[in-house]
mmCIF file of C-alpha atoms and ligand atoms in Angstrom:
data_model
loop_
_atom_site.group_PDB
_atom_site.id
_atom_site.type_symbol
_atom_site.label_atom_id
_atom_site.label_comp_id
_atom_site.label_asym_id
_atom_site.label_seq_id
_atom_site.Cartn_x
_atom_site.Cartn_y
_atom_site.Cartn_z
ATOM 1 C CA UNK A 1 54.366 11.242 -121.856
ATOM 2 C CA UNK A 2 51.622 13.295 -123.562
ATOM 3 C CA UNK A 3 51.713 17.063 -123.222
ATOM 4 C CA UNK A 4 49.266 18.759 -120.898
ATOM 5 C CA UNK A 5 46.976 20.823 -123.119
ATOM 6 C CA UNK A 6 43.463 22.292 -123.015
ATOM 7 C CA UNK A 7 43.538 22.858 -119.304
ATOM 8 C CA UNK A 8 40.143 23.955 -118.017
ATOM 9 C CA UNK A 9 40.953 25.056 -114.503
ATOM 10 C CA UNK A 10 44.703 24.885 -114.012
ATOM 11 C CA UNK A 11 46.058 28.436 -114.154
ATOM 12 C CA UNK A 12 42.662 29.797 -115.227
ATOM 13 C CA UNK A 13 42.183 33.537 -114.815
ATOM 14 C CA UNK A 14 38.387 33.466 -114.601
ATOM 15 C CA UNK A 15 37.776 30.359 -112.518
ATOM 16 C CA UNK A 16 38.810 29.662 -109.002
ATOM 17 C CA UNK A 17 38.976 26.274 -107.357
ATOM 18 C CA UNK A 18 36.563 25.810 -104.514
ATOM 19 C CA UNK A 19 38.352 25.782 -101.188
ATOM 20 C CA UNK A 20 39.884 27.788 -98.377
ATOM 21 C CA UNK A 21 42.086 30.748 -99.230
ATOM 22 C CA UNK A 22 44.108 32.892 -96.861
ATOM 23 C CA UNK A 23 42.455 36.215 -96.117
ATOM 24 C CA UNK A 24 44.435 38.135 -93.506
ATOM 25 C CA UNK A 25 46.728 37.314 -90.599
ATOM 26 C CA UNK A 26 44.769 36.822 -87.372
ATOM 27 C CA UNK A 27 47.053 39.325 -85.633
ATOM 28 C CA UNK A 28 45.970 42.036 -88.070
ATOM 29 C CA UNK A 29 42.367 41.796 -86.887
ATOM 30 C CA UNK A 30 42.506 42.593 -83.182
ATOM 31 C CA UNK A 31 39.387 42.378 -81.028
ATOM 32 C CA UNK A 32 36.793 44.989 -81.951
ATOM 33 C CA UNK A 33 38.507 46.014 -85.175
ATOM 34 C CA UNK A 34 37.467 45.880 -88.817
ATOM 35 C CA UNK A 35 39.717 45.623 -91.877
ATOM 36 C CA UNK A 36 38.997 45.881 -95.603
ATOM 37 C CA UNK A 37 39.855 42.828 -97.687
ATOM 38 C CA UNK A 38 40.076 42.577 -101.441
ATOM 39 C CA UNK A 39 39.829 39.096 -102.891
ATOM 40 C CA UNK A 40 40.169 39.223 -106.673
ATOM 41 C CA UNK A 41 37.573 41.840 -107.640
ATOM 42 C CA UNK A 42 35.522 41.254 -104.549
ATOM 43 C CA UNK A 43 35.491 43.883 -101.799
ATOM 44 C CA UNK A 44 34.979 42.425 -98.324
ATOM 45 C CA UNK A 45 35.411 43.386 -94.692
ATOM 46 C CA UNK A 46 36.838 41.274 -91.894
ATOM 47 C CA UNK A 47 35.891 42.148 -88.340
ATOM 48 C CA UNK A 48 36.392 40.584 -84.935
ATOM 49 C CA UNK A 49 33.701 41.000 -82.314
ATOM 50 C CA UNK A 50 34.052 41.178 -78.544
ATOM 51 C CA UNK A 51 33.553 37.406 -78.425
ATOM 52 C CA UNK A 52 36.782 36.972 -80.419
ATOM 53 C CA UNK A 53 35.043 35.509 -83.452
ATOM 54 C CA UNK A 54 36.156 36.663 -86.875
ATOM 55 C CA UNK A 55 33.460 37.470 -89.448
ATOM 56 C CA UNK A 56 33.719 38.248 -93.146
ATOM 57 C CA UNK A 57 31.026 40.250 -94.938
ATOM 58 C CA UNK A 58 30.588 41.884 -98.313
ATOM 59 C CA UNK A 59 32.020 45.352 -97.966
ATOM 60 C CA UNK A 60 29.176 47.572 -99.091
ATOM 61 C CA UNK A 61 26.338 48.523 -96.779
ATOM 62 C CA UNK A 62 22.983 47.371 -98.182
ATOM 63 C CA UNK A 63 21.447 50.735 -97.279
ATOM 64 C CA UNK A 64 23.408 53.084 -99.532
ATOM 65 C CA UNK A 65 26.680 51.365 -100.260
ATOM 66 C CA UNK A 66 29.100 52.853 -97.747
ATOM 67 C CA UNK A 67 32.164 50.678 -97.171
ATOM 68 C CA UNK A 68 31.695 48.887 -93.861
ATOM 69 C CA UNK A 69 35.427 49.062 -93.073
ATOM 70 C CA UNK A 70 34.775 52.756 -92.358
ATOM 71 C CA UNK A 71 32.430 51.619 -89.597
ATOM 72 C CA UNK A 72 33.100 50.375 -86.087
ATOM 73 C CA UNK A 73 32.636 47.139 -84.184
ATOM 74 C CA UNK A 74 30.027 47.253 -81.431
ATOM 75 C CA UNK A 75 29.798 44.122 -79.308
ATOM 76 C CA UNK A 76 29.766 41.354 -81.893
ATOM 77 C CA UNK A 77 28.220 43.499 -84.620
ATOM 78 C CA UNK A 78 29.478 46.115 -87.029
ATOM 79 C CA UNK A 79 27.909 49.550 -87.379
ATOM 80 C CA UNK A 80 28.046 51.418 -90.668
ATOM 81 C CA UNK A 81 29.538 54.877 -90.258
ATOM 82 C CA UNK A 82 27.185 56.586 -92.692
ATOM 83 C CA UNK A 83 23.692 56.238 -91.149
ATOM 84 C CA UNK A 84 24.602 53.927 -88.269
ATOM 85 C CA UNK A 85 22.791 50.809 -89.427
ATOM 86 C CA UNK A 86 24.147 47.762 -87.632
ATOM 87 C CA UNK A 87 24.804 44.194 -88.861
ATOM 88 C CA UNK A 88 25.744 41.014 -87.041
ATOM 89 C CA UNK A 89 28.354 38.406 -88.003
ATOM 90 C CA UNK A 90 25.809 36.654 -90.230
ATOM 91 C CA UNK A 91 25.286 39.941 -92.052
ATOM 92 C CA UNK A 92 21.757 40.451 -90.724
ATOM 93 C CA UNK A 93 20.619 43.967 -89.935
ATOM 94 C CA UNK A 94 20.164 44.338 -86.160
ATOM 95 C CA UNK A 95 19.569 48.067 -85.735
ATOM 96 C CA UNK A 96 18.444 51.109 -87.709
ATOM 97 C CA UNK A 97 18.571 54.059 -85.290
ATOM 98 C CA UNK A 98 15.688 56.012 -86.839
ATOM 99 C CA UNK A 99 13.314 53.024 -87.077
ATOM 100 C CA UNK A 100 11.636 51.144 -84.218
ATOM 101 C CA UNK A 101 12.664 47.785 -85.754
ATOM 102 C CA UNK A 102 15.480 46.838 -88.123
ATOM 103 C CA UNK A 103 14.536 45.870 -91.683
ATOM 104 C CA UNK A 104 14.765 42.198 -92.637
ATOM 105 C CA UNK A 105 17.786 42.691 -94.841
ATOM 106 C CA UNK A 106 21.299 41.325 -94.811
ATOM 107 C CA UNK A 107 24.694 41.849 -96.303
ATOM 108 C CA UNK A 108 26.283 38.647 -97.633
ATOM 109 C CA UNK A 109 28.367 36.809 -95.044
ATOM 110 C CA UNK A 110 31.248 34.484 -95.912
ATOM 111 C CA UNK A 111 32.441 31.409 -94.056
ATOM 112 C CA UNK A 112 35.687 32.147 -92.263
ATOM 113 C CA UNK A 113 37.902 30.147 -89.936
ATOM 114 C CA UNK A 114 41.188 30.708 -88.179
ATOM 115 C CA UNK A 115 44.103 28.314 -88.311
ATOM 116 C CA UNK A 116 47.893 28.652 -88.093
ATOM 117 C CA UNK A 117 47.626 32.361 -87.232
ATOM 118 C CA UNK A 118 45.640 33.111 -90.356
ATOM 119 C CA UNK A 119 42.033 33.944 -91.187
ATOM 120 C CA UNK A 120 40.843 31.658 -93.999
ATOM 121 C CA UNK A 121 37.996 32.445 -96.347
ATOM 122 C CA UNK A 122 35.765 29.776 -97.885
ATOM 123 C CA UNK A 123 35.459 30.397 -101.599
ATOM 124 C CA UNK A 124 32.799 28.140 -103.007
ATOM 125 C CA UNK A 125 29.125 27.503 -103.410
ATOM 126 C CA UNK A 126 27.365 26.553 -100.201
ATOM 127 C CA UNK A 127 28.931 25.490 -96.941
ATOM 128 C CA UNK A 128 32.571 24.396 -96.626
ATOM 129 C CA UNK A 129 32.988 20.768 -97.644
ATOM 130 C CA UNK A 130 36.598 20.318 -96.557
ATOM 131 C CA UNK A 131 38.867 21.307 -93.681
ATOM 132 C CA UNK A 132 41.115 24.356 -93.744
ATOM 133 C CA UNK A 133 44.490 23.281 -95.236
ATOM 134 C CA UNK A 134 46.601 21.477 -92.671
ATOM 135 C CA UNK A 135 49.926 19.696 -92.405
ATOM 136 C CA UNK A 136 48.919 16.002 -92.579
ATOM 137 C CA UNK A 137 51.462 15.020 -89.925
ATOM 138 C CA UNK A 138 49.962 17.608 -87.557
ATOM 139 C CA UNK A 139 46.325 16.693 -88.090
ATOM 140 C CA UNK A 140 44.390 17.161 -84.825
ATOM 141 C CA UNK A 141 47.570 18.264 -83.038
ATOM 142 C CA UNK A 142 47.777 21.627 -81.289
ATOM 143 C CA UNK A 143 50.283 23.882 -83.015
ATOM 144 C CA UNK A 144 52.223 27.127 -82.801
ATOM 145 C CA UNK A 145 52.486 29.037 -86.051
ATOM 146 C CA UNK A 146 53.827 32.316 -87.341
ATOM 147 C CA UNK A 147 53.039 34.173 -90.546
ATOM 148 C CA UNK A 148 56.677 34.576 -91.519
ATOM 149 C CA UNK A 149 56.750 36.119 -94.947
ATOM 150 C CA UNK A 150 54.651 37.714 -97.666
ATOM 151 C CA UNK A 151 55.342 37.665 -101.396
ATOM 152 C CA UNK A 152 53.887 38.285 -104.839
ATOM 153 C CA UNK A 153 54.846 36.159 -107.856
ATOM 154 C CA UNK A 154 54.175 37.164 -111.413
ATOM 155 C CA UNK A 155 52.240 34.021 -112.355
ATOM 156 C CA UNK A 156 49.222 32.009 -111.285
ATOM 157 C CA UNK A 157 49.324 30.285 -107.844
ATOM 158 C CA UNK A 158 49.015 26.851 -109.493
ATOM 159 C CA UNK A 159 52.258 27.474 -111.359
ATOM 160 C CA UNK A 160 54.089 28.577 -108.211
ATOM 161 C CA UNK A 161 52.827 25.481 -106.390
ATOM 162 C CA UNK A 162 54.564 23.210 -108.881
ATOM 163 C CA UNK A 163 57.949 24.334 -107.635
ATOM 164 C CA UNK A 164 58.001 21.992 -104.648
ATOM 165 C CA UNK A 165 57.471 18.895 -106.825
ATOM 166 C CA UNK A 166 59.671 19.950 -109.730
ATOM 167 C CA UNK A 167 62.358 17.375 -108.985
ATOM 168 C CA UNK A 168 64.546 18.385 -111.947
ATOM 169 C CA UNK A 169 64.935 21.941 -110.705
ATOM 170 C CA UNK A 170 66.248 20.854 -107.305
ATOM 171 C CA UNK A 171 69.476 19.905 -109.070
ATOM 172 C CA UNK A 172 69.571 22.772 -111.583
ATOM 173 C CA UNK A 173 68.380 25.711 -109.470
ATOM 174 C CA UNK A 174 69.074 24.569 -105.907
ATOM 175 C CA UNK A 175 72.108 22.283 -106.372
ATOM 176 C CA UNK A 176 70.502 19.616 -104.204
ATOM 177 C CA UNK A 177 72.558 16.416 -104.416
ATOM 178 C CA UNK A 178 69.562 14.141 -103.716
ATOM 179 C CA UNK A 179 67.362 12.525 -106.348
ATOM 180 C CA UNK A 180 63.752 12.618 -105.190
ATOM 181 C CA UNK A 181 61.000 10.205 -106.142
ATOM 182 C CA UNK A 182 57.653 11.632 -105.126
ATOM 183 C CA UNK A 183 54.883 9.107 -104.564
ATOM 184 C CA UNK A 184 51.383 10.654 -104.869
ATOM 185 C CA UNK A 185 48.261 9.871 -102.862
ATOM 186 C CA UNK A 186 44.788 11.364 -102.556
ATOM 187 C CA UNK A 187 43.542 12.349 -99.107
ATOM 188 C CA UNK A 188 40.345 13.949 -97.806
ATOM 189 C CA UNK A 189 38.297 12.188 -100.475
ATOM 190 C CA UNK A 190 40.458 13.535 -103.284
ATOM 191 C CA UNK A 191 40.202 17.153 -102.140
ATOM 192 C CA UNK A 192 43.898 17.188 -101.301
ATOM 193 C CA UNK A 193 46.889 15.537 -102.931
ATOM 194 C CA UNK A 194 49.939 14.433 -100.973
ATOM 195 C CA UNK A 195 53.400 13.371 -102.084
ATOM 196 C CA UNK A 196 56.020 11.491 -100.087
ATOM 197 C CA UNK A 197 59.620 11.009 -101.133
ATOM 198 C CA UNK A 198 60.769 7.396 -101.350
ATOM 199 C CA UNK A 199 64.520 7.781 -101.936
ATOM 200 C CA UNK A 200 67.296 7.538 -99.384
ATOM 201 C CA UNK A 201 70.104 10.024 -98.948
ATOM 202 C CA UNK A 202 73.010 9.065 -101.239
ATOM 203 C CA UNK A 203 76.127 7.705 -99.557
ATOM 204 C CA UNK A 204 78.961 8.688 -101.891
ATOM 205 C CA UNK A 205 80.056 11.688 -99.805
ATOM 206 C CA UNK A 206 81.031 11.574 -96.130
ATOM 207 C CA UNK A 207 78.763 14.467 -95.154
ATOM 208 C CA UNK A 208 75.787 12.885 -96.885
ATOM 209 C CA UNK A 209 76.477 9.656 -94.969
ATOM 210 C CA UNK A 210 76.570 11.715 -91.746
ATOM 211 C CA UNK A 211 73.193 13.313 -92.504
ATOM 212 C CA UNK A 212 71.795 9.944 -93.589
ATOM 213 C CA UNK A 213 72.297 8.571 -90.071
ATOM 214 C CA UNK A 214 69.393 10.752 -88.933
ATOM 215 C CA UNK A 215 67.003 9.107 -91.390
ATOM 216 C CA UNK A 216 65.865 5.568 -90.711
ATOM 217 C CA UNK A 217 64.251 5.182 -94.120
ATOM 218 C CA UNK A 218 63.722 7.657 -96.956
ATOM 219 C CA UNK A 219 64.728 11.302 -96.847
ATOM 220 C CA UNK A 220 61.681 13.028 -95.389
ATOM 221 C CA UNK A 221 60.120 15.305 -97.972
ATOM 222 C CA UNK A 222 56.346 15.244 -97.548
ATOM 223 C CA UNK A 223 53.981 17.569 -99.341
ATOM 224 C CA UNK A 224 50.287 18.238 -99.351
ATOM 225 C CA UNK A 225 48.311 20.353 -101.792
ATOM 226 C CA UNK A 226 44.956 21.972 -101.149
ATOM 227 C CA UNK A 227 42.807 23.535 -103.875
ATOM 228 C CA UNK A 228 45.925 23.876 -105.990
ATOM 229 C CA UNK A 229 46.850 27.042 -104.131
ATOM 230 C CA UNK A 230 48.048 25.935 -100.706
ATOM 231 C CA UNK A 231 51.006 23.635 -100.218
ATOM 232 C CA UNK A 232 52.600 22.209 -97.096
ATOM 233 C CA UNK A 233 56.172 20.962 -96.950
ATOM 234 C CA UNK A 234 57.535 18.744 -94.179
ATOM 235 C CA UNK A 235 61.281 18.148 -93.977
ATOM 236 C CA UNK A 236 63.885 17.275 -91.382
ATOM 237 C CA UNK A 237 65.504 14.318 -89.672
ATOM 238 C CA UNK A 238 63.394 11.651 -87.997
ATOM 239 C CA UNK A 239 63.684 13.263 -84.555
ATOM 240 C CA UNK A 240 62.645 16.771 -85.639
ATOM 241 C CA UNK A 241 60.340 17.758 -88.465
ATOM 242 C CA UNK A 242 59.905 21.273 -89.819
ATOM 243 C CA UNK A 243 56.627 22.333 -91.410
ATOM 244 C CA UNK A 244 55.960 25.147 -93.854
ATOM 245 C CA UNK A 245 52.679 26.141 -95.454
ATOM 246 C CA UNK A 246 52.825 28.252 -98.590
ATOM 247 C CA UNK A 247 49.376 29.856 -98.816
ATOM 248 C CA UNK A 248 48.601 31.497 -102.143
ATOM 249 C CA UNK A 249 45.673 33.229 -103.745
ATOM 250 C CA UNK A 250 45.223 34.651 -107.237
ATOM 251 C CA UNK A 251 45.026 38.383 -107.843
ATOM 252 C CA UNK A 252 42.807 40.119 -110.390
ATOM 253 C CA UNK A 253 45.859 40.940 -112.530
ATOM 254 C CA UNK A 254 46.987 37.319 -112.836
ATOM 255 C CA UNK A 255 49.572 37.145 -110.077
ATOM 256 C CA UNK A 256 49.968 35.008 -106.987
ATOM 257 C CA UNK A 257 49.871 36.711 -103.620
ATOM 258 C CA UNK A 258 51.224 34.571 -100.844
ATOM 259 C CA UNK A 259 52.079 34.125 -97.221
ATOM 260 C CA UNK A 260 54.614 31.716 -95.762
ATOM 261 C CA UNK A 261 53.427 30.120 -92.536
ATOM 262 C CA UNK A 262 55.877 28.259 -90.338
ATOM 263 C CA UNK A 263 54.333 25.683 -88.050
ATOM 264 C CA UNK A 264 55.402 23.414 -85.232
ATOM 265 C CA UNK A 265 53.580 21.312 -82.684
ATOM 266 C CA UNK A 266 52.753 23.094 -79.452
ATOM 267 C CA UNK A 267 55.247 22.666 -76.615
ATOM 268 C CA UNK A 268 54.117 23.591 -73.147
ATOM 269 C CA UNK A 269 55.560 26.023 -70.629
ATOM 270 C CA UNK A 270 58.085 28.823 -70.939
ATOM 271 C CA UNK A 271 60.820 26.501 -72.221
ATOM 272 C CA UNK A 272 58.416 25.083 -74.793
ATOM 273 C CA UNK A 273 57.584 28.591 -75.978
ATOM 274 C CA UNK A 274 61.286 29.484 -76.324
ATOM 275 C CA UNK A 275 62.070 26.208 -78.128
ATOM 276 C CA UNK A 276 59.200 26.847 -80.521
ATOM 277 C CA UNK A 277 60.406 30.379 -81.259
ATOM 278 C CA UNK A 278 63.811 28.959 -82.206
ATOM 279 C CA UNK A 279 62.306 26.118 -84.261
ATOM 280 C CA UNK A 280 59.997 28.488 -86.112
ATOM 281 C CA UNK A 281 62.999 30.737 -86.822
ATOM 282 C CA UNK A 282 64.909 27.795 -88.320
ATOM 283 C CA UNK A 283 61.818 26.793 -90.311
ATOM 284 C CA UNK A 284 61.610 30.314 -91.698
ATOM 285 C CA UNK A 285 65.220 30.111 -92.927
ATOM 286 C CA UNK A 286 64.458 26.741 -94.552
ATOM 287 C CA UNK A 287 61.365 28.261 -96.190
ATOM 288 C CA UNK A 288 63.471 31.058 -97.636
ATOM 289 C CA UNK A 289 65.784 28.452 -99.128
ATOM 290 C CA UNK A 290 62.839 26.989 -101.051
ATOM 291 C CA UNK A 291 61.895 30.379 -102.452
ATOM 292 C CA UNK A 292 65.460 31.411 -103.266
ATOM 293 C CA UNK A 293 66.620 31.064 -106.845
ATOM 294 C CA UNK A 294 63.168 30.657 -108.397
ATOM 295 C CA UNK A 295 62.131 34.302 -108.158
ATOM 296 C CA UNK A 296 63.467 35.246 -111.597
ATOM 297 C CA UNK A 297 61.740 32.286 -113.243
ATOM 298 C CA UNK A 298 58.340 33.261 -111.857
ATOM 299 C CA UNK A 299 58.748 36.803 -113.172
ATOM 300 C CA UNK A 300 58.710 35.701 -116.791
ATOM 301 C CA UNK A 301 57.362 32.137 -117.082
ATOM 302 C CA UNK A 302 54.466 31.341 -119.416
ATOM 303 C CA UNK A 303 53.587 27.919 -118.117
ATOM 304 C CA UNK A 304 52.923 25.245 -120.701
ATOM 305 C CA UNK A 305 54.227 21.732 -120.165
ATOM 306 C CA UNK A 306 54.759 20.845 -123.817
ATOM 307 C CA UNK A 307 57.333 18.092 -123.508
ATOM 308 C CA UNK A 308 57.048 16.381 -120.145
ATOM 309 C CA UNK A 309 59.566 13.673 -119.321
ATOM 310 C CA UNK A 310 59.520 10.949 -116.678
ATOM 311 C CA UNK A 311 60.979 13.327 -114.078
ATOM 312 C CA UNK A 312 57.927 15.563 -114.550
ATOM 313 C CA UNK A 313 55.529 12.814 -113.431
ATOM 314 C CA UNK A 314 54.690 14.519 -110.117
ATOM 315 C CA UNK A 315 53.952 17.772 -111.929
ATOM 316 C CA UNK A 316 51.659 15.975 -114.374
ATOM 317 C CA UNK A 317 49.860 14.323 -111.477
ATOM 318 C CA UNK A 318 49.389 17.676 -109.752
ATOM 319 C CA UNK A 319 48.099 19.356 -112.913
ATOM 320 C CA UNK A 320 45.583 16.540 -113.473
ATOM 321 C CA UNK A 321 44.501 16.735 -109.832
ATOM 322 C CA UNK A 322 43.965 20.500 -110.002
ATOM 323 C CA UNK A 323 42.104 20.260 -113.286
ATOM 324 C CA UNK A 324 39.592 17.832 -111.792
ATOM 325 C CA UNK A 325 38.772 19.929 -108.713
ATOM 326 C CA UNK A 326 35.417 21.728 -108.588
ATOM 327 C CA UNK A 327 35.629 25.404 -109.382
ATOM 328 C CA UNK A 328 33.436 28.437 -109.042
ATOM 329 C CA UNK A 329 33.190 31.435 -111.291
ATOM 330 C CA UNK A 330 34.592 34.467 -109.544
ATOM 331 C CA UNK A 331 34.925 36.919 -112.391
ATOM 332 C CA UNK A 332 32.351 39.475 -111.358
ATOM 333 C CA UNK A 333 32.583 42.994 -110.058
ATOM 334 C CA UNK A 334 30.660 44.601 -107.242
ATOM 335 C CA UNK A 335 28.539 47.562 -108.317
ATOM 336 C CA UNK A 336 29.974 50.670 -106.740
ATOM 337 C CA UNK A 337 28.159 53.923 -107.382
ATOM 338 C CA UNK A 338 30.564 55.905 -105.216
ATOM 339 C CA UNK A 339 32.553 58.754 -106.738
HETATM 340 S S1 FES B 401 25.070 53.492 -96.057
HETATM 341 FE FE1 FES B 401 25.303 52.275 -94.341
HETATM 342 S S2 FES B 401 23.817 52.965 -92.998
HETATM 343 FE FE2 FES B 401 23.498 54.138 -94.759
HETATM 344 FE FE1 FE2 B 402 62.581 26.044 -106.057
#
């Protein structure tokens, strides 16, 4: 297998793949509140109006550059604290107290959506051309989700994402007695890449045979990757699947900042709510298992797949997929004349 060299986008520090990136947990932006958000070098604000809608704007007021997170939400607009100019969710100026009419100016607004208890930010040119990352099995299904964990890894998000398809390391790092064979497939017109395991649980040990009875066919291990930085994992016996979304974004200093989301389908009523709490708790423990053991590796790795072998096929497929995705240049700084 040829080595993967001259990568244009994979692991790049000055390019970012177009797509949805996690911004802030929905619960952190209560109604009528505003929060600052730093995405790479870009300073933004996230605010939620009275109507419950979340908006993301560039942080600096177009009048004199005050940070809008110092301001306050009024109705569905945000008012700058410095001279009280007001802007709506599209960033358009709606009020200047000392003028009879607002000026026709605007602060840049960003596309934002909420899903799985998270505010997602569209990073790309133009309007969003793909859905917010979702668990394929739960497409169009109502869900309960919890933002269960936050973490920082000392390498690019693309490198962290590889972990879930690194079949060799499941034996070496995690002592998993199952050999996985991950079959790739494009979905969403090639915007996302999915893998499904095709192997059955081995039968040489009694406890493996016992677990195997809960799987009609292959051991469920389904993955989906979105813009190389978000990955879903679905595991569990046929009668009960657990879903985890690892949402990552790059930082300006070359790290990966992430959130672990645990997700299950919505169950109705009080009992359903209790069951879901328990299931999401179990999912969280499973998610921790995935992260355990790799932490040290991500502290020091300098990713370069120089000698791939057959067992690295899924990794090679992922790297090729990521390298073909459209990217935008994000390496600019906001002017800030403040002292
Ligand atoms: S700086 Fe915002 S209103 Fe003047
Ligand atoms: Fe791992």
